[in-house]
Coordinates of C-alpha atoms in Angstrom, one line a residue:
M1 CA 51.9 98.0 160.4
A2 CA 52.9 101.5 159.5
T3 CA 56.5 102.5 160.0
Y4 CA 57.9 106.0 160.2
P5 CA 61.4 106.7 159.1
I6 CA 63.8 108.4 161.5
R7 CA 64.5 111.9 160.3
F8 CA 67.9 113.5 160.8
A9 CA 66.2 116.6 162.0
D10 CA 64.8 114.6 165.0
I11 CA 68.2 113.3 165.8
D12 CA 69.7 116.7 165.6
W13 CA 67.0 118.1 167.9
L14 CA 67.6 115.3 170.4
F15 CA 71.3 115.8 170.3
E16 CA 71.0 119.6 170.8
M17 CA 68.6 119.0 173.8
L18 CA 71.1 116.5 175.4
T19 CA 74.0 118.9 174.8
F20 CA 72.1 121.8 176.4
A21 CA 71.0 119.6 179.3
S22 CA 74.6 118.5 179.8
A23 CA 75.8 122.1 179.8
V24 CA 73.2 123.1 182.4
L25 CA 74.1 120.1 184.6
V26 CA 77.8 120.9 184.4
V27 CA 77.1 124.5 185.5
V28 CA 74.8 123.5 188.4
T29 CA 77.2 120.8 189.6
G30 CA 80.1 123.2 189.2
F31 CA 78.3 125.7 191.5
V32 CA 77.9 122.9 194.1
S33 CA 81.6 122.2 193.8
I34 CA 82.4 125.7 195.2
P35 CA 81.1 125.2 198.7
V36 CA 82.3 121.6 198.7
A37 CA 85.9 122.7 197.9
V38 CA 85.8 125.4 200.5
F39 CA 84.5 123.0 203.1
F40 CA 87.1 120.4 202.2
V41 CA 90.0 122.9 202.4
E42 CA 88.9 124.3 205.7
V43 CA 88.5 120.9 207.3
L44 CA 91.8 119.7 205.9
A45 CA 93.6 122.8 207.2
S46 CA 92.1 122.2 210.7
L47 CA 93.9 118.9 211.0
Y48 CA 97.3 120.5 211.7
P49 CA 98.3 120.6 215.4
V50 CA 97.4 123.8 217.2
S51 CA 99.3 125.6 220.0
E52 CA 98.5 128.9 221.6
P53 CA 101.1 131.6 220.8
V54 CA 103.1 132.9 223.8
A55 CA 101.5 136.2 225.0
D56 CA 103.6 139.3 225.0
A57 CA 103.6 140.2 228.7
S58 CA 104.3 143.8 228.0
R59 CA 101.0 144.1 226.2
L60 CA 99.0 142.1 228.7
N61 CA 99.3 144.9 231.3
E62 CA 98.1 147.5 228.9
V63 CA 95.2 149.4 230.4
K64 CA 92.0 149.1 228.3
R65 CA 88.4 149.8 229.5
I66 CA 86.0 147.1 228.6
T67 CA 82.2 147.2 228.4
V68 CA 80.4 143.9 228.2
I69 CA 76.9 144.0 226.6
V70 CA 74.4 141.2 227.2
P71 CA 71.2 141.4 225.1
A72 CA 68.4 139.6 227.0
H73 CA 64.8 138.9 226.0
N74 CA 62.9 137.0 228.7
E75 CA 66.0 135.4 230.1
S76 CA 65.4 135.7 233.8
A77 CA 65.6 131.9 234.3
G78 CA 69.1 131.5 233.1
I79 CA 70.9 134.9 233.1
V80 CA 72.5 134.8 236.6
P81 CA 75.2 132.2 235.8
T82 CA 76.2 134.2 232.7
I83 CA 76.5 137.5 234.7
E84 CA 78.5 135.7 237.4
D85 CA 80.9 134.3 234.8
I86 CA 81.4 137.8 233.4
K87 CA 81.7 139.7 236.7
S88 CA 84.6 137.5 237.8
Q89 CA 86.6 138.6 234.8
L90 CA 86.1 142.3 234.9
G91 CA 88.3 145.0 236.4
S92 CA 87.3 148.0 238.5
R93 CA 87.0 150.3 235.4
D94 CA 85.0 147.8 233.3
R95 CA 81.2 147.8 232.9
L96 CA 78.6 145.1 232.4
I97 CA 75.4 146.2 230.7
V98 CA 72.3 144.0 230.3
V99 CA 69.8 145.1 227.7
A100 CA 66.3 144.1 228.9
D101 CA 64.9 143.9 225.4
N102 CA 61.1 143.8 225.0
C103 CA 60.9 141.7 228.1
S104 CA 57.6 140.5 229.6
D105 CA 59.3 138.8 232.6
D106 CA 61.6 140.1 235.3
T107 CA 64.9 139.8 233.4
G108 CA 65.9 143.4 234.2
S109 CA 65.3 143.2 238.0
V110 CA 67.1 139.8 238.2
A111 CA 70.1 141.1 236.3
A112 CA 70.2 144.3 238.5
A113 CA 70.0 142.2 241.7
V114 CA 73.3 140.4 240.8
G115 CA 75.2 143.6 240.0
A116 CA 74.6 144.3 236.3
Q117 CA 73.7 147.7 234.9
V118 CA 70.4 147.3 233.2
I119 CA 69.0 149.4 230.3
T120 CA 65.5 148.7 229.0
R121 CA 64.3 148.8 225.4
N122 CA 60.7 148.4 224.5
D123 CA 59.9 148.6 220.8
V124 CA 57.8 145.8 219.4
T125 CA 58.1 147.2 215.9
Q126 CA 61.8 146.3 215.9
I127 CA 62.4 142.7 217.1
G128 CA 65.8 141.1 217.1
K129 CA 69.1 141.0 218.8
G130 CA 70.7 143.4 216.3
Y131 CA 68.3 146.2 217.5
A132 CA 69.2 145.5 221.1
L133 CA 72.9 145.7 220.3
G134 CA 72.5 149.0 218.4
F135 CA 70.5 150.4 221.3
A136 CA 73.3 149.5 223.7
I137 CA 76.0 151.0 221.6
N138 CA 74.1 154.3 221.4
H139 CA 73.9 154.2 225.2
V140 CA 77.5 153.4 225.7
S141 CA 78.6 156.2 223.3
L142 CA 77.9 158.7 226.1
D143 CA 81.0 157.2 227.9
P144 CA 82.8 155.1 225.4
P145 CA 85.2 152.3 226.4
D146 CA 88.2 151.1 224.6
L147 CA 86.7 147.7 223.8
V148 CA 83.2 146.2 223.6
V149 CA 82.4 142.5 224.0
F150 CA 79.0 140.8 223.4
F151 CA 77.7 137.7 225.1
D152 CA 74.3 136.0 224.8
A153 CA 72.3 135.8 228.0
D154 CA 72.4 132.0 228.2
C155 CA 76.1 131.4 227.8
R156 CA 78.8 130.0 230.1
I157 CA 82.1 131.7 229.7
Q158 CA 85.5 130.1 230.2
S159 CA 87.6 131.6 233.0
G160 CA 90.1 134.1 231.6
L161 CA 88.3 134.4 228.3
I162 CA 87.8 138.2 228.4
G163 CA 91.4 138.9 229.3
R164 CA 92.7 136.8 226.5
L165 CA 90.3 138.3 223.9
K166 CA 91.4 141.7 225.2
H167 CA 95.0 140.9 224.5
V168 CA 94.4 139.8 221.0
C169 CA 92.0 142.5 220.2
T170 CA 94.3 145.2 221.4
K171 CA 97.3 143.7 219.5
L172 CA 95.4 143.4 216.2
E173 CA 93.0 146.3 216.5
R174 CA 90.3 144.3 214.8
P175 CA 87.3 142.3 216.0
V176 CA 88.1 138.9 217.6
Q177 CA 85.8 135.9 218.0
A178 CA 86.1 133.2 220.7
C179 CA 85.2 129.6 219.9
Y180 CA 81.4 129.2 220.5
L181 CA 80.1 125.7 221.0
M182 CA 76.6 124.3 221.6
R183 CA 76.2 121.3 223.8
S184 CA 73.4 118.8 224.6
P185 CA 71.7 119.5 227.9
E186 CA 71.6 116.8 230.5
D187 CA 68.5 114.6 230.5
S188 CA 67.4 116.0 227.1
A189 CA 64.6 114.1 225.5
I190 CA 66.0 115.0 222.0
N191 CA 68.9 113.3 220.3
H192 CA 71.2 116.3 219.6
A193 CA 74.2 114.2 218.4
L194 CA 73.9 115.2 214.8
S195 CA 73.3 118.8 215.6
E196 CA 76.2 118.9 218.0
F197 CA 78.6 117.4 215.5
A198 CA 77.4 119.8 212.8
W199 CA 78.0 122.7 215.2
L200 CA 81.5 121.4 216.0
V201 CA 82.3 121.4 212.3
K202 CA 80.8 124.8 211.7
N203 CA 82.2 126.7 214.7
W204 CA 85.4 124.7 215.5
S205 CA 86.8 122.7 212.6
R206 CA 86.2 125.2 209.8
P207 CA 87.2 128.4 211.7
L208 CA 90.2 126.6 213.0
G209 CA 91.2 125.7 209.4
L210 CA 90.8 129.3 208.4
W211 CA 92.8 130.4 211.4
R212 CA 95.6 128.0 210.4
L213 CA 95.5 129.6 206.9
N214 CA 95.8 133.0 208.4
C215 CA 92.3 133.9 207.2
P216 CA 89.4 135.7 209.0
V217 CA 86.3 133.9 210.3
Q218 CA 82.6 134.6 210.6
L219 CA 81.2 136.2 213.8
M220 CA 79.3 133.7 215.8
G221 CA 76.9 135.8 217.8
T222 CA 78.5 135.6 221.3
G223 CA 82.0 135.9 222.6
M224 CA 82.8 138.7 220.1
M225 CA 85.1 141.6 221.1
F226 CA 85.5 144.8 219.1
P227 CA 87.6 148.0 219.4
W228 CA 85.3 150.9 220.1
D229 CA 86.4 152.7 216.9
V230 CA 85.2 149.6 214.9
I231 CA 81.9 148.8 216.6
R232 CA 80.6 152.4 217.1
S233 CA 79.9 152.8 213.4
A234 CA 79.0 149.2 212.6
P235 CA 75.5 148.6 211.1
L236 CA 74.0 146.7 214.1
A237 CA 70.4 147.7 214.3
S238 CA 68.6 145.1 212.1
G239 CA 66.2 142.2 212.4
D240 CA 68.4 139.9 210.2
L241 CA 67.9 136.3 211.2
V242 CA 71.7 135.8 211.2
E243 CA 72.8 139.2 212.4
D244 CA 76.2 137.9 213.5
M245 CA 77.1 136.6 209.9
K246 CA 75.8 139.9 208.5
L247 CA 78.0 142.0 210.9
G248 CA 81.1 140.0 210.1
L249 CA 80.6 140.4 206.4
D250 CA 79.9 144.1 206.8
L251 CA 83.1 144.6 208.8
A252 CA 85.1 142.7 206.2
V253 CA 83.9 145.2 203.6
V254 CA 85.5 148.0 205.5
G255 CA 88.7 146.1 206.1
K256 CA 88.0 144.9 209.7
A257 CA 87.3 141.2 209.2
P258 CA 87.1 139.2 212.5
Y259 CA 90.0 137.1 213.8
F260 CA 89.5 133.7 215.5
V261 CA 90.8 133.0 219.0
P262 CA 90.4 129.2 219.2
F263 CA 91.9 128.8 222.7
V264 CA 89.0 130.2 224.7
V265 CA 85.4 128.9 224.7
V266 CA 82.0 130.2 225.3
S267 CA 79.2 127.7 225.3
S268 CA 75.4 127.3 225.3
E269 CA 73.0 124.4 225.4
F270 CA 70.6 123.2 222.7
P271 CA 66.9 123.6 223.5
M272 CA 65.3 120.7 225.3
S273 CA 62.0 120.8 223.4
D274 CA 61.3 119.8 219.8
R275 CA 59.6 123.1 219.2
G276 CA 62.6 125.1 220.5
A277 CA 65.1 123.0 218.5
D278 CA 63.1 123.3 215.3
S279 CA 62.6 127.1 215.8
Q280 CA 66.3 127.7 216.4
R281 CA 67.4 125.5 213.5
Q282 CA 64.9 127.1 211.1
R283 CA 66.0 130.6 212.0
W284 CA 69.7 129.8 211.5
I285 CA 69.2 127.8 208.3
Q286 CA 66.7 130.2 206.7
G287 CA 68.9 133.2 207.6
H288 CA 72.0 131.5 206.2
I289 CA 70.3 130.5 202.9
G290 CA 68.9 134.0 202.6
T291 CA 72.5 135.4 202.9
I292 CA 73.8 132.9 200.3
L293 CA 71.1 133.9 197.8
K294 CA 70.9 137.7 198.4
R295 CA 74.4 138.7 199.6
V296 CA 77.0 136.2 198.5
P297 CA 77.0 137.1 194.7
Q298 CA 77.1 140.8 195.4
L299 CA 79.9 140.5 198.0
F300 CA 81.9 138.1 195.8
F301 CA 81.8 140.6 192.9
R302 CA 82.8 143.4 195.3
A303 CA 85.7 141.4 196.8
I304 CA 87.1 140.6 193.3
T305 CA 86.8 144.1 191.9
R306 CA 88.3 145.7 195.0
G307 CA 90.9 143.1 195.7
N308 CA 89.6 142.5 199.2
L309 CA 91.0 139.1 200.1
D310 CA 89.5 138.9 203.5
L311 CA 86.0 139.7 202.1
L312 CA 86.5 137.1 199.4
V313 CA 87.4 134.4 202.0
L314 CA 84.4 135.2 204.2
T315 CA 82.1 135.3 201.2
L316 CA 83.2 131.9 200.1
D317 CA 82.9 130.6 203.6
A318 CA 79.4 132.0 203.9
A319 CA 78.5 130.2 200.6
V320 CA 78.9 126.9 202.4
P321 CA 75.4 125.9 203.5
P322 CA 74.6 123.9 206.7
L323 CA 76.2 120.5 206.7
S324 CA 73.1 118.4 206.2
L325 CA 71.9 120.7 203.4
L326 CA 75.3 120.5 201.7
G327 CA 75.3 116.8 201.9
L328 CA 71.7 116.7 200.5
L329 CA 72.8 118.9 197.5
V330 CA 75.8 116.7 196.8
V331 CA 73.7 113.5 196.7
A332 CA 70.9 115.1 194.8
T333 CA 73.1 116.4 192.0
L334 CA 74.8 113.1 191.7
F335 CA 71.4 111.3 191.4
V336 CA 70.1 113.8 188.8
N337 CA 73.3 113.7 186.8
F338 CA 73.4 109.9 186.8
V339 CA 69.8 109.6 185.6
A340 CA 70.5 112.2 182.9
W341 CA 73.5 110.2 181.8
L342 CA 71.4 107.1 181.5
F343 CA 69.1 109.0 179.1
G344 CA 72.1 110.0 177.0
A345 CA 73.5 113.2 178.5
S346 CA 77.2 113.7 179.0
S347 CA 79.1 111.9 181.6
A348 CA 81.0 115.0 182.6
P349 CA 78.5 116.2 185.2
V350 CA 78.5 112.7 186.7
V351 CA 82.3 112.8 187.1
I352 CA 82.1 116.2 188.8
A353 CA 79.3 115.1 191.1
M354 CA 81.2 112.0 192.1
A355 CA 84.3 114.1 192.9
N356 CA 82.0 116.4 195.0
L357 CA 80.7 113.4 196.9
A358 CA 84.2 112.0 197.5
A359 CA 85.5 115.4 198.8
F360 CA 82.5 115.9 201.0
A361 CA 82.5 112.4 202.4
L362 CA 86.3 112.6 203.1
A363 CA 86.0 116.0 204.8
V364 CA 83.1 114.8 207.0
L365 CA 85.1 111.7 207.9
L366 CA 88.2 113.7 208.8
A367 CA 86.2 116.1 210.9
W368 CA 84.5 113.2 212.7
L369 CA 87.9 111.6 213.4
K370 CA 89.3 114.8 214.7
V371 CA 86.5 116.3 216.8
G372 CA 83.3 114.2 216.4
R373 CA 83.8 110.8 217.9
A374 CA 82.8 111.9 221.4
V375 CA 79.5 113.6 220.4
L376 CA 78.7 111.2 217.5
P377 CA 80.0 107.8 218.5
V378 CA 79.8 104.8 216.1
R379 CA 76.8 103.3 218.0
V380 CA 74.9 106.5 217.1
L381 CA 76.0 106.4 213.5
T382 CA 74.1 103.1 213.0
S383 CA 70.8 104.8 213.9
I384 CA 71.4 108.1 212.2
G385 CA 68.9 107.4 209.4
P386 CA 65.9 108.8 211.3
L387 CA 67.8 112.0 212.1
L388 CA 68.7 112.5 208.5
M389 CA 65.1 111.9 207.4
K390 CA 64.0 114.5 209.9
R391 CA 66.4 117.0 208.3
I392 CA 65.1 116.1 204.8
R393 CA 61.5 116.7 205.9
F394 CA 62.6 119.9 207.5
Y395 CA 64.1 121.2 204.2
G396 CA 61.1 120.0 202.4
Q397 CA 58.8 122.0 204.6
M398 CA 61.0 125.1 204.2
S399 CA 60.9 124.8 200.4
L400 CA 57.1 124.7 200.6
G401 CA 57.0 128.0 202.4
R402 CA 57.3 127.3 206.1
T403 CA 59.5 130.3 206.9
V404 CA 59.9 132.9 209.6
S405 CA 59.9 136.6 208.7
S406 CA 61.6 138.0 211.8
W407 CA 63.8 137.0 214.7
V408 CA 62.1 134.7 217.3
R409 CA 63.5 133.9 220.7
T410 CA 64.4 130.2 221.1
D411 CA 62.0 128.3 223.3
R412 CA 64.1 126.4 225.9
N413 CA 61.3 124.7 227.8
K414 CA 61.2 121.0 228.1
N415 CA 57.8 120.6 226.6

């Protein structure tokens, strides 16, 4: 049998390849460490006890005119409770404007019948809530208020929310964001437990942690109040899939990053149909990933070069992908690094990946212990596998090109 001697050149080439692969894996795993570290710090900070500051009574009586804007696209079936919640909190000088945006139903007439001022926008070339908000601000500029607040047309609004946002917004002279939660509808055929927990983490635990650290938060799309001087020149009119996140980042660029008010809540319900839930989730996730890839590097560089700490915080926060995707990235990098180590690569990426997994798992556990046990009880955890597999299939389909190119209204029908 013929034998071939091992040449030193072959060994050198193999060593160089393993060294290069190890370096690449360290860099990739290091990038994953950034959102994991941000996520861990935010959740950890949220564990501290929270108490609402005592309001300054002298400022509470300050006269400020408020205009409430509600963008509505085919929302006639559910807009009345939202309008009633809002009307009960407005003063005689305040206004409530519903934007009937590209509607094919009777949203406008239903809203007008219960006391809202209705303006109509019909432009099928510009689809999206951002365009509706921009249209409304242009209308309001004819008689500008002191403060503007946005609510989605399917929300329920906690009593006293507008007044408490008004107090904080007037005091700080910057945008303020109420806590926005999504809840499972009664008699839903879909198990929303995992989504509801992920939403609690995203819109309660993490913003609360940032608030405890005296940092700004992302805008959440509803329950947002702005001083008129801030919102009148904001870049609203766009079809961005996550227009709220875009607006918050844009405001941070000009030194008006949003402030969290965790003591008041606005809430909505998840869709009752698989089609509606998938459409909503796809829009949020695709828009968020697009922001991470397209805007985060640019904004990070801008924050560093200009010393804009608020923008830096919001950029790092925006770099944290959705909870299930972050978990998938953490596990995937650990698996790839471990396999590479078995073939002779460095152990350093494995160590970093294991640290990422430990930090991620601990943060999720702490968040679950703090806010998640009611919506994601232990009995559900034992059957969470199918839900996670559904998420993995969802990300797989997105990676294969199943994307949306514009804003689409969430289908809330049962079927």
